Amino acid sequence: MRLLLLALIATCALRAAAPIVSCDYPNDASAAKAWRAVEGSPAARIGQDDIAHVLRLDCNFNTNKRPRTYWDHKVELDLSDAEGIRLEIRCRDRTSIAQFHVYFEAKGGWYNASFTPQRTSEWTTIEVRKDSVKTEGNPSGWQQIKTLRIAAYRAEDKDTSFEIRSIRKLGQLGDDTHVLLVKTPDAKERFDERLSRQLSARGLRHATVTESELTPTTLAKTQLLILPNNTKLTDEATSAIESYLKNNGRLLAFYSLPPRLLAATGIGPGKHLLADPKGRFASIRPVGDALIGAPAVTGQASWNIISHQPMAGRSRTVAEWFDATGKPSGFPAVIASDNAILMTHVLLDDDKDNKAQLLLSMAGLLRPAIWHDSIAAKLRRLDELGEFKDFAAACAFVRALPGAKSMALTRLGASIAAKADALTYEKAARFTQALASADQAMRLFQEAYCLAHPAKPGEFRAVWCHSAYGVKNRTWDDAILNLKNNGFTAVFPNMLWGGVAYYPSKVLPVATDIATKGDQIAECLEACRKHGLQIHVWKVDWNLGRDVPKEFVAKLRTEHRLQMSDTGEEEPWLCPSNPLNAALERDALVEVARNYAVDGIHFDYIRYPDGRHCFCPPCRERFEHSTGSPVAKWPADVQVKGVRREEWIKWCQENINTVVRTTSEEVRKVRPGIKVSAAVFRQWDQDSRTIMQDWKLWCARGWLDFVCPMDYTDSETGYDSWIRQQKIWAGPAGLVPGIGITSSHTTLAPDAAVRQIEITRRYDTQGFILFNYGEREAKEMIPALGLGPTQR
């Protein structure tokens, strides 16, 4: 899942919650005391904003050569009931800042998220949601956050500063939301987190609490209460909800309810019912027109339900289960009463778009005001396009582009009209039409934006395709034809890992599906030759992959060929120092080059996992043998600040270098003219010393024909600065920067992708490569780019 960061102008119509941090310090000394500068960062001080002080943080990138400047603020903070935080930030000159990070320290570790304000000179509100953060270590939870950390990461060696006006909770009940989501007690099956993501997908702000926090005071602020899977509520919580429902409360529940709440909502009891035969409960379809805006069919492969029934005169079935053949099952999927809706299973993650829309329709039936919230969220996206002040400014920019011909201007006019239609429909309470018009306004704007940006002749335009089987619901022929029709020149399909191949291989174990699905390289290659695209076969190195046979893993374990962390945990990666593993990596790609007339081979994961690997006993033996000296304190002496750290870095780098060099040499022997490339981390100067990926050397030695840094970001400033530096590091090799249209870090709209493509052109790179080519990208992003930036 990806990080959702919504940039909102500071004047957005939300009532201001009491801040976590107000930042209105009386003087520089108070600011410096509150925010401790770390590792050479300048002391915090105050800035001025109209009538109040704000927090000013200076970035001394010109003299402080560390990758970031950062400050720590001690707190006693409980974020367990919030959706996340929102902070107001202003950065007048962010050209030297690649991106910002906010960190939350709990016992055992940290949560962290990156963000990039797209606008300069004005205050911007950044929203950071808890369900999208990453973790460092093993943080114990959100109940006791003890430190907030704000960090700015360097883009270039130039001093700058930024200001923070406030930091507040996001999803504060009674403040910016009246929707309350109750956490599920089962830590393994976090249905509450799944529902939280789906609510956010439709712009529905919400707070979260535990069952024990369901007090009358909390429920008095609640307009809609959601129970994701709380079938065994305590008597106290049940009583509180009964009272809430008697006082005009509304309840949206999933799977089942305790008997007292079934009675309070007028919904009949049911029994546990398995999906026997398999596929018995495969989709949800509305009954009648009560569920306004519900999809005609919502896929949900449920393995069981509770067979609740409506009670005559008190509730009714508003959606029914259908089986995998499209026949009605005869069992209610959604039951509605005057004060509640119950879905007879938990809400799953399959068919995500329709699922989020079904959730909105159920919530809107109970509280129609929720429709307005969702419509406002969609329309707000039109005012948040890149660095533009608002939608009008974005439209003015498109009109002024030299490439804005009649077709682009026509789409732009239609987009403006669709936005107006959305507002008209909303006023008339035609909510589904309002949402459809808002979506249409965005789609038409994106098309206009793409139409106004012409293609660059002779450019290398590629996609990474993470699935060895190509794009879901498309054959390889159809997927490649789609790329050709939209001006792309190459595909990089992921056909092998450290422990599995998706073609007949004599070097690696073969995925079991290949027996029925066929040779995936051969199928992709045939389609590429038919339609004139290049194929560069992508290998994930060292990482064994999820389809690796268990017996192969057991064999590797017996032979002590797997990686081990600094604390002794096994990692399902091949150890790079083992000569058998290095040979396996090399031979697998040589086999591909020998057996298939591919245009290139492509390394990925050609590195160590992180700074904690590999410290297996054979690594120690080989390192000591190579250096001729025993390690006194293992592994401390070779870790950061260890007395033999520099030796260790060079030794680990050489383990990776050897595979790149020997593979490059051998594939060129068996297939002259083949291109060798690698997907790499973006910061060579840092990553070459942490994950031991010395790709600058690989380019300089000619082992790579071109390099593809994975520059996944929504920050155009950061992207620009990275490519400027990477162009130097790549040296004689070609530079083909990655753009994360759909990655774990980013999801870009077409206009944002176009702006990053334009940056690659500004630096005259060889081209660009998009991650990832999947079902949605094939349907939406690729055709959008084909209108202009990649047009044939």
Short mmCIF file of C-alpha atoms in Angstrom, two decimals, residues 375 378-383 385 391 394-395 410-423 433-449 751:
data_model
loop_
_atom_site.label_atom_id
_atom_site.label_comp_id
_atom_site.label_asym_id
_atom_site.label_seq_id
_atom_site.Cartn_x
_atom_site.Cartn_y
_atom_site.Cartn_z
CA ILE A 375 -17.95 15.44 -3.31
CA LYS A 378 -13.08 15.15 -5.14
CA LEU A 379 -13.51 18.79 -6.14
CA ARG A 380 -10.70 19.81 -3.82
CA ARG A 381 -8.33 17.62 -5.84
CA LEU A 382 -8.90 19.97 -8.79
CA ASP A 383 -7.53 22.81 -6.69
CA LEU A 385 -2.88 20.11 -9.04
CA PHE A 391 -7.93 24.95 -10.69
CA ALA A 394 -3.89 25.17 -13.69
CA CYS A 395 -6.25 25.83 -16.60
CA THR A 410 -11.74 21.68 -26.15
CA ARG A 411 -11.04 19.11 -23.41
CA LEU A 412 -10.07 21.91 -21.05
CA GLY A 413 -13.38 23.69 -21.66
CA ALA A 414 -15.27 20.45 -21.09
CA SER A 415 -13.39 19.94 -17.82
CA ILE A 416 -14.40 23.38 -16.56
CA ALA A 417 -18.00 22.68 -17.52
CA ALA A 418 -17.95 19.29 -15.76
CA LYS A 419 -16.76 20.91 -12.54
CA ALA A 420 -19.65 23.37 -12.73
CA ASP A 421 -22.04 20.47 -13.36
CA ALA A 422 -20.75 18.73 -10.22
CA LEU A 423 -21.66 21.74 -8.10
CA GLN A 433 -24.12 12.53 -10.74
CA ALA A 434 -22.08 15.12 -8.81
CA LEU A 435 -19.35 12.58 -8.12
CA ALA A 436 -19.38 11.38 -11.72
CA SER A 437 -19.06 14.96 -12.98
CA ALA A 438 -16.18 15.65 -10.57
CA ASP A 439 -14.40 12.56 -11.86
CA GLN A 440 -15.10 13.64 -15.42
CA ALA A 441 -13.68 17.09 -14.73
CA MET A 442 -10.44 15.56 -13.50
CA ARG A 443 -10.22 13.09 -16.40
CA LEU A 444 -10.78 15.78 -19.01
CA PHE A 445 -8.24 18.09 -17.41
CA GLN A 446 -5.67 15.30 -17.41
CA GLU A 447 -6.36 14.63 -21.09
CA ALA A 448 -6.05 18.34 -21.92
CA TYR A 449 -2.77 18.53 -20.02
CA ASP A 751 -0.20 15.58 -15.21
#
